[in-house]
Amino acid sequence: MPVIAPWTTTHPSQIPSQRGDTDDSMAAGTTVDHLTETYRAHYRSLLGLAALLLDDTASCEDVVQEAFIRVHSARGRVRDPEKTLAYLRQTVVNLSRSALRRRILGLKLLTKPMPDMASAEEGAYDLLERDQLIQAMRGLQRRQREVLVLRYFADMTEAQVAETLGISLGSVKAYGSRGIAALRVAMEAPV
């Protein structure tokens, strides 16, 4: 995609301005021919400037191309040929800043990464263990099951379990101890 195409059929003083009327005071430095020569002479240096501000080649090239497009569109305001390069440099810097701002905003708007998810195999293994635990819990005595569920799944203290079940603290400890021992035996047995 050529950014600047030279006008070979017209003389620089015959180029009409963007407003439709002829502006004879337009300097020779703001013509498309001058911009084409500036492009050929300074494209690499402007690309290097963008590379100092941005991190990838594609973005640098986009910024420099956009800078030339903007200077081409505003060439009626740049009358001094010596200022064309300065205007291009400033445009490259401003466009690079804008690109960085967009990136930072994009990073802020990205959702937080999900924590490491278990693989399908791990999920299946966890499901098997859970099923095995449920089966083992069903094989316990009623009081042992109640104590273990309240103590470890409902996260109650031994005193809270004793109060909830209406039994002594010593009974909670005994049922809990025997229940855990029975679970170990049941979980180690082959399925």
mmCIF file of C-alpha atoms in Angstrom:
data_model
loop_
_atom_site.group_PDB
_atom_site.id
_atom_site.type_symbol
_atom_site.label_atom_id
_atom_site.label_comp_id
_atom_site.label_asym_id
_atom_site.label_seq_id
_atom_site.Cartn_x
_atom_site.Cartn_y
_atom_site.Cartn_z
ATOM 1 C CA MET A 1 0.000 0.000 0.000
ATOM 2 C CA PRO A 2 1.830 3.144 -1.150
ATOM 3 C CA VAL A 3 1.396 5.974 1.286
ATOM 4 C CA ILE A 4 2.671 8.843 -0.798
ATOM 5 C CA ALA A 5 2.305 8.835 -4.565
ATOM 6 C CA PRO A 6 4.028 11.659 -6.443
ATOM 7 C CA TRP A 7 1.954 13.921 -8.657
ATOM 8 C CA THR A 8 3.888 14.086 -11.878
ATOM 9 C CA THR A 9 1.358 15.863 -14.069
ATOM 10 C CA THR A 10 1.149 19.110 -12.156
ATOM 11 C CA HIS A 11 3.682 21.655 -11.125
ATOM 12 C CA PRO A 12 3.901 22.232 -7.347
ATOM 13 C CA SER A 13 2.615 25.770 -7.636
ATOM 14 C CA GLN A 14 -0.451 24.515 -9.554
ATOM 15 C CA ILE A 15 -1.647 22.091 -6.837
ATOM 16 C CA PRO A 16 -4.973 23.320 -5.421
ATOM 17 C CA SER A 17 -5.364 23.466 -1.661
ATOM 18 C CA GLN A 18 -7.792 21.242 0.214
ATOM 19 C CA ARG A 19 -10.262 24.112 0.506
ATOM 20 C CA GLY A 20 -10.782 24.271 -3.227
ATOM 21 C CA ASP A 21 -9.159 27.650 -3.876
ATOM 22 C CA THR A 22 -5.652 28.128 -5.239
ATOM 23 C CA ASP A 23 -3.049 28.966 -2.613
ATOM 24 C CA ASP A 24 0.014 30.343 -4.400
ATOM 25 C CA SER A 25 1.779 31.058 -1.124
ATOM 26 C CA MET A 26 2.190 27.302 -0.421
ATOM 27 C CA ALA A 27 5.891 26.557 -0.167
ATOM 28 C CA ALA A 28 7.524 23.996 -2.394
ATOM 29 C CA GLY A 29 8.438 21.914 0.660
ATOM 30 C CA THR A 30 4.888 20.838 1.360
ATOM 31 C CA THR A 31 4.221 19.190 -1.963
ATOM 32 C CA VAL A 32 3.704 15.513 -2.432
ATOM 33 C CA ASP A 33 7.044 15.352 -4.256
ATOM 34 C CA HIS A 34 8.835 16.727 -1.204
ATOM 35 C CA LEU A 35 7.004 14.279 1.064
ATOM 36 C CA THR A 36 7.972 11.434 -1.254
ATOM 37 C CA GLU A 37 11.628 12.460 -1.072
ATOM 38 C CA THR A 38 11.356 12.810 2.716
ATOM 39 C CA TYR A 39 9.836 9.344 2.843
ATOM 40 C CA ARG A 40 12.697 7.855 0.842
ATOM 41 C CA ALA A 41 15.380 9.671 2.806
ATOM 42 C CA HIS A 42 14.033 9.382 6.358
ATOM 43 C CA TYR A 43 11.757 6.343 6.527
ATOM 44 C CA ARG A 44 14.435 4.177 8.186
ATOM 45 C CA SER A 45 15.392 6.827 10.733
ATOM 46 C CA LEU A 46 11.735 7.355 11.651
ATOM 47 C CA LEU A 47 11.316 3.584 11.917
ATOM 48 C CA GLY A 48 14.313 3.550 14.281
ATOM 49 C CA LEU A 49 12.700 6.282 16.378
ATOM 50 C CA ALA A 50 9.506 4.285 16.640
ATOM 51 C CA ALA A 51 11.519 1.164 17.515
ATOM 52 C CA LEU A 52 12.986 2.975 20.497
ATOM 53 C CA LEU A 53 9.480 3.648 21.767
ATOM 54 C CA LEU A 54 7.677 0.456 20.757
ATOM 55 C CA ASP A 55 8.650 -3.181 20.964
ATOM 56 C CA ASP A 56 7.523 -4.838 17.745
ATOM 57 C CA THR A 57 8.342 -4.137 14.119
ATOM 58 C CA ALA A 58 4.757 -4.251 12.875
ATOM 59 C CA SER A 59 3.657 -1.541 15.294
ATOM 60 C CA CYS A 60 6.671 0.600 14.376
ATOM 61 C CA GLU A 61 5.881 0.337 10.683
ATOM 62 C CA ASP A 62 2.223 1.151 11.312
ATOM 63 C CA VAL A 63 3.150 4.229 13.343
ATOM 64 C CA VAL A 64 5.564 5.557 10.711
ATOM 65 C CA GLN A 65 3.089 4.949 7.881
ATOM 66 C CA GLU A 66 0.340 6.687 9.854
ATOM 67 C CA ALA A 67 2.680 9.619 10.520
ATOM 68 C CA PHE A 68 3.289 10.071 6.791
ATOM 69 C CA ILE A 69 -0.434 9.837 6.101
ATOM 70 C CA ARG A 70 -1.165 12.529 8.676
ATOM 71 C CA VAL A 71 1.577 14.831 7.408
ATOM 72 C CA HIS A 72 0.338 14.302 3.862
ATOM 73 C CA SER A 73 -3.184 15.218 4.952
ATOM 74 C CA ALA A 74 -1.958 18.312 6.797
ATOM 75 C CA ARG A 75 0.659 19.412 4.279
ATOM 76 C CA GLY A 76 -1.201 22.691 3.754
ATOM 77 C CA ARG A 77 -0.301 23.677 7.319
ATOM 78 C CA VAL A 78 3.382 22.777 7.012
ATOM 79 C CA ARG A 79 4.784 25.491 4.793
ATOM 80 C CA ASP A 80 8.471 25.325 5.656
ATOM 81 C CA PRO A 81 10.263 22.361 4.037
ATOM 82 C CA GLU A 82 12.752 22.327 6.921
ATOM 83 C CA LYS A 83 9.934 21.630 9.406
ATOM 84 C CA THR A 84 8.457 18.632 7.571
ATOM 85 C CA LEU A 85 10.877 16.162 9.147
ATOM 86 C CA ALA A 86 10.397 17.677 12.603
ATOM 87 C CA TYR A 87 6.637 17.410 12.179
ATOM 88 C CA LEU A 88 7.022 13.766 11.125
ATOM 89 C CA ARG A 89 9.211 12.987 14.138
ATOM 90 C CA GLN A 90 6.734 14.569 16.535
ATOM 91 C CA THR A 91 3.884 12.668 14.898
ATOM 92 C CA VAL A 92 5.790 9.368 15.254
ATOM 93 C CA VAL A 93 6.391 10.079 18.948
ATOM 94 C CA ASN A 94 2.747 10.977 19.563
ATOM 95 C CA LEU A 95 1.438 7.939 17.684
ATOM 96 C CA SER A 96 3.846 5.687 19.601
ATOM 97 C CA ARG A 97 2.555 7.093 22.883
ATOM 98 C CA SER A 98 -1.002 6.456 21.776
ATOM 99 C CA ALA A 99 -0.156 2.878 20.821
ATOM 100 C CA LEU A 100 1.413 2.296 24.236
ATOM 101 C CA ARG A 101 -1.635 3.785 25.984
ATOM 102 C CA ARG A 102 -3.922 1.452 24.046
ATOM 103 C CA ARG A 103 -1.786 -1.523 25.031
ATOM 104 C CA ILE A 104 -1.791 -0.559 28.705
ATOM 105 C CA LEU A 105 -5.540 -0.069 28.636
ATOM 106 C CA GLY A 106 -5.958 -3.429 26.924
ATOM 107 C CA LEU A 107 -3.849 -5.108 29.596
ATOM 108 C CA LYS A 108 -5.889 -3.486 32.355
ATOM 109 C CA LEU A 109 -9.130 -4.648 30.782
ATOM 110 C CA LEU A 110 -8.003 -8.234 30.339
ATOM 111 C CA THR A 111 -9.551 -10.598 32.799
ATOM 112 C CA LYS A 112 -7.346 -12.094 35.428
ATOM 113 C CA PRO A 113 -5.917 -15.434 34.347
ATOM 114 C CA MET A 114 -7.629 -18.470 35.746
ATOM 115 C CA PRO A 115 -5.713 -20.408 38.351
ATOM 116 C CA ASP A 116 -4.102 -23.581 37.146
ATOM 117 C CA MET A 117 -6.914 -25.914 36.323
ATOM 118 C CA ALA A 118 -6.667 -29.609 36.995
ATOM 119 C CA SER A 119 -6.270 -31.807 33.970
ATOM 120 C CA ALA A 120 -9.073 -34.133 32.934
ATOM 121 C CA GLU A 121 -7.191 -37.075 34.410
ATOM 122 C CA GLU A 122 -6.760 -35.323 37.743
ATOM 123 C CA GLY A 123 -10.425 -34.369 37.754
ATOM 124 C CA ALA A 124 -11.437 -37.961 37.065
ATOM 125 C CA TYR A 125 -9.115 -39.221 39.797
ATOM 126 C CA ASP A 126 -10.527 -36.679 42.259
ATOM 127 C CA LEU A 127 -14.048 -37.783 41.347
ATOM 128 C CA LEU A 128 -13.145 -41.421 41.974
ATOM 129 C CA GLU A 129 -11.598 -40.546 45.340
ATOM 130 C CA ARG A 130 -14.669 -38.527 46.305
ATOM 131 C CA ASP A 131 -16.974 -41.392 45.347
ATOM 132 C CA GLN A 132 -14.798 -43.795 47.318
ATOM 133 C CA LEU A 133 -14.910 -41.460 50.331
ATOM 134 C CA ILE A 134 -18.696 -41.179 50.140
ATOM 135 C CA GLN A 135 -18.980 -44.958 50.001
ATOM 136 C CA ALA A 136 -16.623 -45.296 52.974
ATOM 137 C CA MET A 137 -18.602 -42.655 54.934
ATOM 138 C CA ARG A 138 -21.812 -44.593 54.301
ATOM 139 C CA GLY A 139 -20.171 -47.665 55.862
ATOM 140 C CA LEU A 140 -19.489 -45.872 59.170
ATOM 141 C CA GLN A 141 -21.713 -45.958 62.235
ATOM 142 C CA ARG A 142 -24.263 -43.147 62.318
ATOM 143 C CA ARG A 143 -22.574 -41.222 65.196
ATOM 144 C CA GLN A 144 -19.109 -41.572 63.671
ATOM 145 C CA ARG A 145 -20.424 -40.234 60.354
ATOM 146 C CA GLU A 146 -22.208 -37.307 62.077
ATOM 147 C CA VAL A 147 -19.114 -36.358 64.092
ATOM 148 C CA LEU A 148 -16.805 -36.486 61.057
ATOM 149 C CA VAL A 149 -19.186 -34.522 58.834
ATOM 150 C CA LEU A 150 -19.700 -31.785 61.422
ATOM 151 C CA ARG A 151 -16.046 -31.679 62.454
ATOM 152 C CA TYR A 152 -14.317 -31.758 59.060
ATOM 153 C CA PHE A 153 -16.896 -30.810 56.440
ATOM 154 C CA ALA A 154 -18.843 -28.218 58.462
ATOM 155 C CA ASP A 155 -15.566 -27.077 60.080
ATOM 156 C CA MET A 156 -16.943 -27.079 63.627
ATOM 157 C CA THR A 157 -14.850 -27.342 66.757
ATOM 158 C CA GLU A 158 -15.164 -30.417 68.951
ATOM 159 C CA ALA A 159 -17.147 -28.393 71.501
ATOM 160 C CA GLN A 160 -19.581 -27.190 68.812
ATOM 161 C CA VAL A 161 -20.041 -30.767 67.581
ATOM 162 C CA ALA A 162 -20.708 -31.959 71.141
ATOM 163 C CA GLU A 163 -23.294 -29.222 71.652
ATOM 164 C CA THR A 164 -24.954 -29.842 68.264
ATOM 165 C CA LEU A 165 -25.249 -33.593 68.793
ATOM 166 C CA GLY A 166 -25.999 -33.350 72.506
ATOM 167 C CA ILE A 167 -23.132 -35.633 73.530
ATOM 168 C CA SER A 168 -20.044 -35.135 75.676
ATOM 169 C CA LEU A 169 -16.753 -33.781 74.413
ATOM 170 C CA GLY A 170 -15.082 -37.129 75.179
ATOM 171 C CA SER A 171 -17.664 -38.944 73.056
ATOM 172 C CA VAL A 172 -16.977 -36.574 70.123
ATOM 173 C CA LYS A 173 -13.256 -37.362 70.372
ATOM 174 C CA ALA A 174 -13.874 -41.110 70.599
ATOM 175 C CA TYR A 175 -16.372 -41.233 67.690
ATOM 176 C CA GLY A 176 -14.060 -39.040 65.601
ATOM 177 C CA SER A 177 -11.002 -41.162 66.286
ATOM 178 C CA ARG A 178 -12.784 -44.432 65.547
ATOM 179 C CA GLY A 179 -14.436 -42.958 62.428
ATOM 180 C CA ILE A 180 -11.111 -41.800 60.970
ATOM 181 C CA ALA A 181 -9.549 -45.196 61.649
ATOM 182 C CA ALA A 182 -12.469 -46.925 59.902
ATOM 183 C CA LEU A 183 -12.178 -44.525 56.935
ATOM 184 C CA ARG A 184 -8.473 -45.265 56.548
ATOM 185 C CA VAL A 185 -9.162 -48.982 56.418
ATOM 186 C CA ALA A 186 -12.020 -48.532 53.935
ATOM 187 C CA MET A 187 -10.066 -46.162 51.671
ATOM 188 C CA GLU A 188 -6.999 -48.431 51.527
ATOM 189 C CA ALA A 189 -9.040 -51.485 50.613
ATOM 190 C CA PRO A 190 -9.088 -52.308 46.878
ATOM 191 C CA VAL A 191 -12.248 -51.172 45.143
#
